[in-house]
Amino acid sequence: CDTAPVVMDAVSRCRASPARAANSRWLLARSVLLLASSCVATLATNSTHDDRREVTVYGWDAELVASMQRFRCTISESYSEAELVKLKDLNCWKVFNAIGDFHAKIAKGKVGAALAKTWAERTELATFLCGQADATHDSYEAAFFAVNAWGKGIMDGDECCNMPNAPYCLAMRESLSTVAVGSLIGAVILMFVGATLASCIMRPAKVQQRKPLGEVKVTPPFGEQMSAEEDLGTIQDELQRTWLQSSCLRALPGAQDLACSTAGIFACLQAGFGFQKDNARNQYEHLLSLWRSHCATVADRAVQEKAPVDETGLLAEALGDLHAELLEGFTAWRSKFYRCKATMGGREPPAPATEFRSARATEALDLESCRGAAEESRRLLTEVAVYLLVWGEAGNVRFMPEVLYFLTELLLASESVSPEELYGADAVVPTGPCTPYHSNLFLSKVIRPIYNVIFDEWYDRIDVDSKDGRDQKKLREGFDTYLPPDVANYDDWNELFCDPERLAQGIILHDGTCLFEQQHPQRFAALHRVDWVVSLDRYETKTHREVHSLWGVFATTHRIWLLHAFLFLTGICYISGDSPDTSSGEIRLQGNTPAVRFASIGLLVPLHGLLWSFARWQTTSHTALRWNRTLCSSLQSISYSILWVLPVFTYAAVRYLEFKGEHASAGFVNMSIALVLHYDVSVLGLLTHLLIPGRPSDRLWGLTSVPVRQRICRYIFWIVVLGLKFYMSLVIFSAVAEETTTLDLVHLGREPISEISRVWYSNSWGTDILEWLSLWGMSFFLFVADTGLWYQAGCTCLGVVFIVTRRHHFALEHTASKIPERFSKKVFSFSASAGGGRQRGGSKRGAPLSAYFPMMWDRIMEQMRSEDKCDNEVWHEQSFNVRVVAAGPRSGADGTINSSSGGALAAEDSGVLSESRTPSEVSPSDMSNVQHTLQPSESGTELGSDDGVKVPGMFNRGDSIIDLAVMSGTYTSRAANNAEMRWRLNSIARSLSMPMPMPFRAPYIPGITVLIPHLKEDILTTKEDLYSGSEDTVPLIDWVKARYPDEFKAFTARMQASSQWSIDGSNKSGRWSDYTDGQWQAISVWASMRLQTLWRTVAGMSLYHSVLQCHYEAQTDERSALARADVWDPSDCFTCLVSMQLYRTFTPTQLEHTNRMFAKFPSSLKVAYIDFAEKNLTADADKVHQHQGRRYFSCLIDRSCSLLPNGRRAPKFRIELPGFPILGDGKSDNQNHAIPFMRGSFCQCIDANQGAYFEQMLLLPCVLGEFRTHARGKGKAKRIIGLPEHITSDFGSIGDFAAGSEIAFGTISQRSFAVLGGRMHYGHPDIMNKQYMMQQGGVSKATKTINLSEDIFAGMDFTLRGEGRKIQHCEYFHLAKGRDLGFNAVLGFFSKLSNGTGEQILTRQMLRLSQLLQLPESLTFYYAHAGYYITQYLVSESMPILVFTWLLVVCADCNSHWTAFYETDCKTPAAEAMGHVLSTWFSAVIFFFLVVTSLPLFAEIWMERSFKTALGRWLAQLFTCSFLLFIFQAKIIGYYIMAEIKQGGASYVATGRGLPTERRAFVGTPAYISFRLSIFLRNMDMPRLNAHGHLKQAVVAHICNAIVTASGGRALRAEDMAVSIQDSGKVVVDISLNKAEGTSGVKVKLGSCYIGDEVARQLVAIPGIREVCTGAVTATGILEKAQAGWAIDSVGGLYLDYTQHTYYHGMELLF
């Protein structure tokens, strides 16, 4: 070793040479060998003279020289000095750790001699090389020695640790695991590409049309008889009498002439075009109600201007408004239709005066008796009449409004005058007393052929249930889970008629020619020759494909994912920082500078463009692609494609210039210019994706414009929300980055590109990359998941701010004390003031009060008393008592209004008072006395005998500022000890403190119809439901009484005062059986008003009738002809329409309850139902569908209809339908068949579990004022007014949790959605302008499965049609709402919503709104609807992803027994590092989850009631573990929405809204479909048994019999079992069941020890069994498997995916 300095000096000179030639490495290696040989020789000379040692040494020397020439571990010359030192230390540290670990194993005797010898040799070489590394002063040489000390000395060339950073060590030989993983990833990619390409290329082939069933059951010899044709003049006279005798319009000037003209038009149209007479009668009444509503809106304009109403031209002006609103869509469609050259040659629409009329209409207008009507009015009437008649008879075709426009246009243009010319030679129908029933011509020749195509598209046939006679739909094969994506639906067919170009080519006649080859006046006559099967073929009409895959979801939500990916990558690039050392010149993967690093984000643009283009390709049909291939769209697509691809080339230029060097350039482009260009095109591409992603084909109508200031506020909201989220996420990203550093993982972005090319195949590098990707993938998943929570938190803050701005004196005034003056100002705005001014004493607080307010307030309190919300004491205390009060109320048991109503203010309609004074009997002096008593006092003060009135105590309050701040100015007097009464009083006070429009003044109040769909809901609770008479169970009436003890006591007191009611309300003196049947009727009504029954809903909504009468009496315009007592009728303004789908099959009890409703409630109550009759001999001629065995009718009944012997009522109108009407999921079709019977301009859709409050109903004229327009055509009429609900079903913990969620959603959330532009329609209790809903297909949509959540589509279509349409949310009008109460029912309800949302997100409405709305509105729309459910899915999946990532990292942690094989000293365990990250992430997510689920309710309760109440309810929910329910809810939502998107299967789930008084299974009733039972036999020679075939068969048979016997002998059969006998003595029995009902108990028995005893008992009885026995036979049975499906008809339950036999245990749902 003395020569070492010389050698080292030579080596240094060699490496320091300026020209490092190719042979420098050879010189270096040779010098090292010389040095090694010298050292070895010196070592040998100084050693002892041991022969074996000398041999070993010299032998080792030769081997050393040979092996050093085969060194495989090299070092990159680009490493810095510090990196070389790190390599030297790392490798030698690993060497010495390995030596120490192995010596410890040797000391424990765990290593053999041969292995110890091999290890000793490797140890010596490694020790020697590490010594050389320590001896040399050259960093490169030291690193070289150290790397080979580990790589050659210890690992024998299998691994080299020649990298200073992770992964440090690389495998030097090919790894089979690397090949396997690569092959697996490649196979997955190929499968994905193949599946996606196949989904685009292999679209289903065109199917052949179905053949008829053959024989069709008919009713011989005739069906229903058709009466003789009525004379044209007869029906005209009938319609004219309807106007002049029944309608209030008869009182207006000019009514006589218009009545004659209108009746003549309807009569002629009915006779000439073959409309049904009942349709004509019904639509005539409909027209009169619409006309009356528009008279009210026109007159209201003068009222608002405080000018007298000129009723002379009111009818004519109202007709113009009616035409403008009802036919706005038709007018726009007709203009486009006429401008199209393919349809009308580019002509302008006809002149509005005389040119545009049909011959039949002209004939009607030319009648001698009708010449008094103006020409313009006659034209408007004709168009309106034609549209209404077509619409009223269309049935399911009403869901396609543009189809109705098409039919209306052709009918108006028709010049044919006879049925033969219109419908062909076979159109003449014989008449006579024995003539079979025939459908009318318009229905059979025009509507029904279209309906038949719709039916054939989805359904196979309609069967009739032999048990109950109800119809059963049978979907086509393969359509059970969802409609295939290429099956057409209502929207596809309707869009054909939206495009005149497609329409002109698409409507084909039976002879193969186009309809539009005919002259326009002859086209209607050719309609009966249209081949609708060909014209509406799915392959020519389908535009949007509802693809059940994540591609469909991505096509809709791509902006959401792009925005999150952009923010996420920006955050990563920000926290990753620059590479630690770039002095070596190596180019890092992410770039060496921040500018280049952030430039990589621009690659999102082309990637996103590629994915989104493919997703749109998946969701767009070939037909749409063909028709959208215009020059404009092609140029736009090419422009976008170029813009989206440009970032790839600009980024490549940036990296090329970076690779070339700092001052490199390519022509005139240097690095700065390249970066600027790249950022420009990337930002521009990103903005096009985010701000203008829609295509021209997405925009069928123009969206409503948004004011600039409002849009700026929405942008600010989302910038704040996303900014806060991004800022908080940076903290979490930093924690993740710190963990990757702590774990010493590969930082992919910081890896030099040259190193990646050398290490990509290494296992260690792949392991690090897997961990790195898992950590950041988890981070991205959670980053996306919590956005919905941030949004909800933002909405809560926005909702609080908004309501505070609306209520200017929130928490600074006692709102209840302001009721008199605010009610007088805002509700009774037109009634006379009492006293003429302020209160006595000159108080500034006093304001002019209505003279009628005290009487109105007394009426409110009387209503509450009649509903038993208070007792007589509270009633008197909180009333003015301006009248002489009788001993007690004499209203019904439910406190509802009797049908024989008189003056509403006097309350004669409820029979509450024995003496009362109408408004005309109350003198102004009386009201003046009342006015002057409204002065602050501690309680209500009785006036003297001269005044006779007092002031209720709630109006005289003087609370302190602290009390007001804590209680939010609410009324909390214990005098009103009923919680609901307190809420109602506070609610009306709160409502009056908000801005609201001026009310409509009676009699100028527009008409409104409340539509209540009913299927199987309870109408009225019966005695049997409440009390069965058994003492073994707790009666339901006991629960209701315990829930409402004060109300039952008040009810009993009221009954005792009005009738013979001897039983005390406490029921201590007797039992329920002591009540008489008459008393039980009253109790049933009382209980029904507190349960979720139809009676309660109708009773509440019928209050509209009484409220309108109150407004009429208090502030009518007596100068109006409509205000005359013989003209005014509240039923003209209000209709309560119950659509009882199953009325035809009602039981006698249900019929009795329906008739009781007719007797109890006002005449405005109507019932629509679906009737049917067997097909007759004329069914084929009428084109009744051959796969349907009945004709169907839509009928209307009311109290005036005669009662039939079967308990039903004879229909007032009976309109034949084109076929079976319930083609969707039920509710929407039920609404659709009843819509033609609605009256007035406005409609309100109500569920059969709602209620109403009298004091809230008084605000109806103010709510209708939201639709007020100051001129014809203004946009305010185009509105949906959303209203909040008061949830009354907060019983128990589960009910309280569900009610709290519903309260927050219906109030503070809806308030924020409306402000942010994302509110849609949710059915109840929104009020809509019915005329605009008619123009979009109704109040809901009804495609099977797709429109399961039917209500929201009305809002989406309303928004898409734009043109001034707007959805608004009002806070001042409440209705009651009952919700699900039980655990299973609540979760089942959310499963239904999740299924509906899964289908909803795939629809064209969702996709188009997501593209067309501006970014803030699009974000709001997403997170307010589908995004909420997807967020729940992400939150529910966050725990498994966190656990998986945790396990992945922990499993890759250091092994304390072999530390040498880890590249770093594991000072921080992976579990600890991962725990730090998980605590950071999960603590944030769980915190937001808890806050977001509780904060909205807390804020809303504070706003509505008080801070004290809100805090108490929040603490109660917290301590009763409400978050556990929300965890279950999130799991259910996540499971069902993803299952629906991928697999379909959505259907209506009847969760039921009953009380949770039964114990039920956690997830429904388990229905086991298979078992596996293992039976172990002992002391039996199994080989010998197998050799005896007959004996083996006997053993198998007896085992099966034993199992049947042990299981009870009912559910199992021997035929269901497969037995396998093994030589080991194990017998495996597989049991498969065809019928799964009743098997839950079988599982218990099969798992018991009795199975083995029974098997042994039966086996020993087999003759000859002793031949194979070696002793006493014993058997042990073990139930190994029980596979459960889930019965769909199970009571309660979550209805998990029973088709796939998925079973969620409780812990699986939690975790």
PDB file of C-alpha atoms in Angstrom, residues 57-241:
ATOM      1  CA  VAL A  57      -5.709 -14.657   0.328  1.00  0.00           C
ATOM      2  CA  TYR A  58      -3.977 -15.301  -2.912  1.00  0.00           C
ATOM      3  CA  GLY A  59      -6.957 -17.160  -4.308  1.00  0.00           C
ATOM      4  CA  TRP A  60      -9.093 -14.235  -3.308  1.00  0.00           C
ATOM      5  CA  ASP A  61      -6.629 -11.874  -4.945  1.00  0.00           C
ATOM      6  CA  ALA A  62      -6.999 -13.596  -8.279  1.00  0.00           C
ATOM      7  CA  GLU A  63     -10.757 -13.667  -7.964  1.00  0.00           C
ATOM      8  CA  LEU A  64     -10.756 -10.016  -6.970  1.00  0.00           C
ATOM      9  CA  VAL A  65      -8.894  -8.998 -10.077  1.00  0.00           C
ATOM     10  CA  ALA A  66     -11.222 -11.007 -12.244  1.00  0.00           C
ATOM     11  CA  SER A  67     -14.400  -9.780 -10.561  1.00  0.00           C
ATOM     12  CA  MET A  68     -13.367  -6.126 -10.520  1.00  0.00           C
ATOM     13  CA  GLN A  69     -13.084  -6.297 -14.263  1.00  0.00           C
ATOM     14  CA  ARG A  70     -16.767  -7.260 -14.322  1.00  0.00           C
ATOM     15  CA  PHE A  71     -18.062  -4.334 -12.239  1.00  0.00           C
ATOM     16  CA  ARG A  72     -21.563  -3.409 -13.425  1.00  0.00           C
ATOM     17  CA  CYS A  73     -22.385  -0.401 -11.271  1.00  0.00           C
ATOM     18  CA  THR A  74     -21.535   2.881 -12.935  1.00  0.00           C
ATOM     19  CA  ILE A  75     -22.126   6.468 -11.896  1.00  0.00           C
ATOM     20  CA  SER A  76     -23.390   9.352 -13.940  1.00  0.00           C
ATOM     21  CA  GLU A  77     -20.735  11.983 -14.503  1.00  0.00           C
ATOM     22  CA  SER A  78     -23.306  14.738 -14.062  1.00  0.00           C
ATOM     23  CA  TYR A  79     -23.645  14.289 -10.311  1.00  0.00           C
ATOM     24  CA  SER A  80     -22.501  17.123  -8.113  1.00  0.00           C
ATOM     25  CA  GLU A  81     -19.939  16.852  -5.319  1.00  0.00           C
ATOM     26  CA  ALA A  82     -22.660  16.672  -2.681  1.00  0.00           C
ATOM     27  CA  GLU A  83     -24.515  13.953  -4.575  1.00  0.00           C
ATOM     28  CA  LEU A  84     -21.340  11.877  -4.920  1.00  0.00           C
ATOM     29  CA  VAL A  85     -20.691  12.152  -1.192  1.00  0.00           C
ATOM     30  CA  LYS A  86     -24.277  11.122  -0.532  1.00  0.00           C
ATOM     31  CA  LEU A  87     -23.826   8.055  -2.760  1.00  0.00           C
ATOM     32  CA  LYS A  88     -20.668   7.038  -0.929  1.00  0.00           C
ATOM     33  CA  ASP A  89     -22.262   7.378   2.507  1.00  0.00           C
ATOM     34  CA  LEU A  90     -25.474   5.624   1.467  1.00  0.00           C
ATOM     35  CA  ASN A  91     -23.784   2.537   0.037  1.00  0.00           C
ATOM     36  CA  CYS A  92     -21.265   2.066   2.818  1.00  0.00           C
ATOM     37  CA  TRP A  93     -24.066   2.555   5.372  1.00  0.00           C
ATOM     38  CA  LYS A  94     -25.991  -0.212   3.659  1.00  0.00           C
ATOM     39  CA  VAL A  95     -22.888  -2.436   3.593  1.00  0.00           C
ATOM     40  CA  PHE A  96     -22.194  -2.155   7.306  1.00  0.00           C
ATOM     41  CA  ASN A  97     -25.881  -2.553   8.190  1.00  0.00           C
ATOM     42  CA  ALA A  98     -26.029  -5.693   6.066  1.00  0.00           C
ATOM     43  CA  ILE A  99     -22.939  -7.089   7.739  1.00  0.00           C
ATOM     44  CA  GLY A 100     -24.331  -6.389  11.177  1.00  0.00           C
ATOM     45  CA  ASP A 101     -27.745  -7.878  10.359  1.00  0.00           C
ATOM     46  CA  PHE A 102     -26.168 -11.065   8.971  1.00  0.00           C
ATOM     47  CA  HIS A 103     -23.749 -11.534  11.851  1.00  0.00           C
ATOM     48  CA  ALA A 104     -26.714 -11.307  14.194  1.00  0.00           C
ATOM     49  CA  LYS A 105     -28.363 -14.121  12.269  1.00  0.00           C
ATOM     50  CA  ILE A 106     -25.128 -16.168  12.414  1.00  0.00           C
ATOM     51  CA  ALA A 107     -24.858 -15.630  16.157  1.00  0.00           C
ATOM     52  CA  LYS A 108     -28.390 -17.008  16.557  1.00  0.00           C
ATOM     53  CA  GLY A 109     -27.462 -20.071  14.522  1.00  0.00           C
ATOM     54  CA  LYS A 110     -29.998 -19.349  11.799  1.00  0.00           C
ATOM     55  CA  VAL A 111     -27.489 -19.472   8.864  1.00  0.00           C
ATOM     56  CA  GLY A 112     -25.878 -22.599   7.339  1.00  0.00           C
ATOM     57  CA  ALA A 113     -22.129 -23.076   6.784  1.00  0.00           C
ATOM     58  CA  ALA A 114     -22.207 -22.755   2.999  1.00  0.00           C
ATOM     59  CA  LEU A 115     -24.208 -19.549   3.131  1.00  0.00           C
ATOM     60  CA  ALA A 116     -21.924 -18.199   5.877  1.00  0.00           C
ATOM     61  CA  LYS A 117     -18.883 -18.880   3.727  1.00  0.00           C
ATOM     62  CA  THR A 118     -20.381 -17.113   0.716  1.00  0.00           C
ATOM     63  CA  TRP A 119     -21.424 -14.202   2.883  1.00  0.00           C
ATOM     64  CA  ALA A 120     -17.922 -13.948   4.427  1.00  0.00           C
ATOM     65  CA  GLU A 121     -16.408 -13.635   0.964  1.00  0.00           C
ATOM     66  CA  ARG A 122     -18.875 -10.919  -0.039  1.00  0.00           C
ATOM     67  CA  THR A 123     -18.317  -9.126   3.248  1.00  0.00           C
ATOM     68  CA  GLU A 124     -14.591  -9.005   2.806  1.00  0.00           C
ATOM     69  CA  LEU A 125     -14.864  -7.579  -0.705  1.00  0.00           C
ATOM     70  CA  ALA A 126     -17.449  -5.007   0.341  1.00  0.00           C
ATOM     71  CA  THR A 127     -15.427  -3.990   3.393  1.00  0.00           C
ATOM     72  CA  PHE A 128     -12.340  -3.615   1.328  1.00  0.00           C
ATOM     73  CA  LEU A 129     -14.063  -1.405  -1.264  1.00  0.00           C
ATOM     74  CA  CYS A 130     -15.638   0.781   1.406  1.00  0.00           C
ATOM     75  CA  GLY A 131     -12.190   1.162   2.903  1.00  0.00           C
ATOM     76  CA  GLN A 132     -10.884   2.306  -0.444  1.00  0.00           C
ATOM     77  CA  ALA A 133     -13.750   4.770  -0.642  1.00  0.00           C
ATOM     78  CA  ASP A 134     -12.767   6.206   2.708  1.00  0.00           C
ATOM     79  CA  ALA A 135      -9.094   6.340   1.720  1.00  0.00           C
ATOM     80  CA  THR A 136      -9.427   8.208  -1.538  1.00  0.00           C
ATOM     81  CA  HIS A 137      -9.783  11.972  -1.697  1.00  0.00           C
ATOM     82  CA  ASP A 138     -11.582  12.013  -5.030  1.00  0.00           C
ATOM     83  CA  SER A 139     -15.353  12.144  -4.597  1.00  0.00           C
ATOM     84  CA  TYR A 140     -16.069  10.351  -7.851  1.00  0.00           C
ATOM     85  CA  GLU A 141     -13.692   7.507  -7.011  1.00  0.00           C
ATOM     86  CA  ALA A 142     -15.032   7.248  -3.472  1.00  0.00           C
ATOM     87  CA  ALA A 143     -18.568   7.005  -4.789  1.00  0.00           C
ATOM     88  CA  PHE A 144     -17.475   4.442  -7.386  1.00  0.00           C
ATOM     89  CA  PHE A 145     -15.876   2.220  -4.735  1.00  0.00           C
ATOM     90  CA  ALA A 146     -18.841   2.558  -2.382  1.00  0.00           C
ATOM     91  CA  VAL A 147     -21.434   1.814  -5.080  1.00  0.00           C
ATOM     92  CA  ASN A 148     -19.625  -1.351  -6.089  1.00  0.00           C
ATOM     93  CA  ALA A 149     -19.050  -2.300  -2.469  1.00  0.00           C
ATOM     94  CA  TRP A 150     -22.815  -2.732  -2.227  1.00  0.00           C
ATOM     95  CA  GLY A 151     -23.625  -3.603  -5.817  1.00  0.00           C
ATOM     96  CA  LYS A 152     -20.808  -6.070  -6.462  1.00  0.00           C
ATOM     97  CA  GLY A 153     -19.668  -6.965  -2.993  1.00  0.00           C
ATOM     98  CA  ILE A 154     -23.025  -7.562  -1.266  1.00  0.00           C
ATOM     99  CA  MET A 155     -25.563  -7.924  -4.095  1.00  0.00           C
ATOM    100  CA  ASP A 156     -23.265  -9.712  -6.567  1.00  0.00           C
ATOM    101  CA  GLY A 157     -24.284  -7.381  -9.374  1.00  0.00           C
ATOM    102  CA  ASP A 158     -28.068  -7.797  -8.928  1.00  0.00           C
ATOM    103  CA  GLU A 159     -28.613  -4.255  -7.672  1.00  0.00           C
ATOM    104  CA  CYS A 160     -26.772  -0.979  -7.877  1.00  0.00           C
ATOM    105  CA  CYS A 161     -27.447   1.944  -5.568  1.00  0.00           C
ATOM    106  CA  ASN A 162     -25.999   4.534  -7.898  1.00  0.00           C
ATOM    107  CA  MET A 163     -28.638   7.269  -7.569  1.00  0.00           C
ATOM    108  CA  PRO A 164     -28.340  10.022  -4.959  1.00  0.00           C
ATOM    109  CA  ASN A 165     -32.124  10.418  -4.743  1.00  0.00           C
ATOM    110  CA  ALA A 166     -35.084   8.095  -4.591  1.00  0.00           C
ATOM    111  CA  PRO A 167     -35.362   5.333  -5.554  1.00  0.00           C
ATOM    112  CA  TYR A 168     -31.554   5.148  -4.956  1.00  0.00           C
ATOM    113  CA  CYS A 169     -31.173   1.499  -6.026  1.00  0.00           C
ATOM    114  CA  LEU A 170     -31.951  -0.159  -9.357  1.00  0.00           C
ATOM    115  CA  ALA A 171     -32.266  -3.811 -10.274  1.00  0.00           C
ATOM    116  CA  MET A 172     -29.664  -4.735 -12.869  1.00  0.00           C
ATOM    117  CA  ARG A 173     -31.510  -7.751 -14.224  1.00  0.00           C
ATOM    118  CA  GLU A 174     -34.919  -7.952 -15.848  1.00  0.00           C
ATOM    119  CA  SER A 175     -37.780  -8.524 -13.399  1.00  0.00           C
ATOM    120  CA  LEU A 176     -40.706 -10.782 -14.158  1.00  0.00           C
ATOM    121  CA  SER A 177     -42.899  -8.674 -11.895  1.00  0.00           C
ATOM    122  CA  THR A 178     -42.141  -5.592 -13.994  1.00  0.00           C
ATOM    123  CA  VAL A 179     -43.106  -7.476 -17.136  1.00  0.00           C
ATOM    124  CA  ALA A 180     -46.268  -8.764 -15.466  1.00  0.00           C
ATOM    125  CA  VAL A 181     -47.359  -5.359 -14.248  1.00  0.00           C
ATOM    126  CA  GLY A 182     -46.610  -3.804 -17.611  1.00  0.00           C
ATOM    127  CA  SER A 183     -48.556  -6.504 -19.391  1.00  0.00           C
ATOM    128  CA  LEU A 184     -51.491  -6.041 -17.039  1.00  0.00           C
ATOM    129  CA  ILE A 185     -51.552  -2.279 -17.546  1.00  0.00           C
ATOM    130  CA  GLY A 186     -51.271  -2.751 -21.290  1.00  0.00           C
ATOM    131  CA  ALA A 187     -54.116  -5.255 -21.290  1.00  0.00           C
ATOM    132  CA  VAL A 188     -56.325  -2.865 -19.320  1.00  0.00           C
ATOM    133  CA  ILE A 189     -55.546  -0.049 -21.735  1.00  0.00           C
ATOM    134  CA  LEU A 190     -56.312  -2.262 -24.729  1.00  0.00           C
ATOM    135  CA  MET A 191     -59.578  -3.401 -23.165  1.00  0.00           C
ATOM    136  CA  PHE A 192     -60.553   0.208 -22.455  1.00  0.00           C
ATOM    137  CA  VAL A 193     -59.713   1.356 -25.969  1.00  0.00           C
ATOM    138  CA  GLY A 194     -61.471  -1.645 -27.493  1.00  0.00           C
ATOM    139  CA  ALA A 195     -64.600  -1.140 -25.403  1.00  0.00           C
ATOM    140  CA  THR A 196     -64.801   2.567 -26.154  1.00  0.00           C
ATOM    141  CA  LEU A 197     -64.269   2.067 -29.875  1.00  0.00           C
ATOM    142  CA  ALA A 198     -66.811  -0.728 -29.935  1.00  0.00           C
ATOM    143  CA  SER A 199     -69.364   1.493 -28.206  1.00  0.00           C
ATOM    144  CA  CYS A 200     -68.955   4.016 -31.010  1.00  0.00           C
ATOM    145  CA  ILE A 201     -68.826   1.636 -33.945  1.00  0.00           C
ATOM    146  CA  MET A 202     -71.117  -1.211 -32.934  1.00  0.00           C
ATOM    147  CA  ARG A 203     -74.408   0.626 -32.480  1.00  0.00           C
ATOM    148  CA  PRO A 204     -77.483  -1.654 -32.398  1.00  0.00           C
ATOM    149  CA  ALA A 205     -78.984  -2.592 -35.729  1.00  0.00           C
ATOM    150  CA  LYS A 206     -82.441  -1.518 -36.778  1.00  0.00           C
ATOM    151  CA  VAL A 207     -85.101  -3.864 -35.433  1.00  0.00           C
ATOM    152  CA  GLN A 208     -88.060  -5.085 -37.369  1.00  0.00           C
ATOM    153  CA  GLN A 209     -91.492  -3.838 -36.460  1.00  0.00           C
ATOM    154  CA  ARG A 210     -93.502  -6.134 -34.230  1.00  0.00           C
ATOM    155  CA  LYS A 211     -96.342  -8.163 -35.602  1.00  0.00           C
ATOM    156  CA  PRO A 212     -99.850  -7.970 -34.127  1.00  0.00           C
ATOM    157  CA  LEU A 213    -100.785 -10.372 -31.382  1.00  0.00           C
ATOM    158  CA  GLY A 214    -103.388 -12.022 -33.560  1.00  0.00           C
ATOM    159  CA  GLU A 215    -106.763 -12.327 -31.988  1.00  0.00           C
ATOM    160  CA  VAL A 216    -107.914  -9.362 -29.949  1.00  0.00           C
ATOM    161  CA  LYS A 217    -110.454  -9.793 -27.210  1.00  0.00           C
ATOM    162  CA  VAL A 218    -113.567  -7.758 -27.909  1.00  0.00           C
ATOM    163  CA  THR A 219    -116.921  -7.372 -26.277  1.00  0.00           C
ATOM    164  CA  PRO A 220    -119.600  -8.768 -28.594  1.00  0.00           C
ATOM    165  CA  PRO A 221    -121.793  -7.687 -30.144  1.00  0.00           C
ATOM    166  CA  PHE A 222    -121.297  -4.010 -29.322  1.00  0.00           C
ATOM    167  CA  GLY A 223    -119.395  -1.847 -26.946  1.00  0.00           C
ATOM    168  CA  GLU A 224    -120.702   1.275 -25.296  1.00  0.00           C
ATOM    169  CA  GLN A 225    -123.508   2.910 -27.172  1.00  0.00           C
ATOM    170  CA  MET A 226    -123.001   6.240 -28.864  1.00  0.00           C
ATOM    171  CA  SER A 227    -125.898   8.664 -28.835  1.00  0.00           C
ATOM    172  CA  ALA A 228    -127.138  10.276 -32.028  1.00  0.00           C
ATOM    173  CA  GLU A 229    -125.207  13.156 -33.433  1.00  0.00           C
ATOM    174  CA  GLU A 230    -126.255  16.370 -31.818  1.00  0.00           C
ATOM    175  CA  ASP A 231    -127.172  19.274 -33.970  1.00  0.00           C
ATOM    176  CA  LEU A 232    -124.473  21.895 -34.437  1.00  0.00           C
ATOM    177  CA  GLY A 233    -126.729  24.557 -33.054  1.00  0.00           C
ATOM    178  CA  THR A 234    -127.483  22.466 -29.982  1.00  0.00           C
ATOM    179  CA  ILE A 235    -123.884  22.254 -28.797  1.00  0.00           C
ATOM    180  CA  GLN A 236    -123.412  25.897 -29.687  1.00  0.00           C
ATOM    181  CA  ASP A 237    -126.389  26.825 -27.552  1.00  0.00           C
ATOM    182  CA  GLU A 238    -125.082  24.696 -24.716  1.00  0.00           C
ATOM    183  CA  LEU A 239    -121.684  26.384 -24.789  1.00  0.00           C
ATOM    184  CA  GLN A 240    -123.284  29.790 -25.013  1.00  0.00           C
ATOM    185  CA  ARG A 241    -125.429  29.050 -21.946  1.00  0.00           C
TER     186      ARG A 241
END
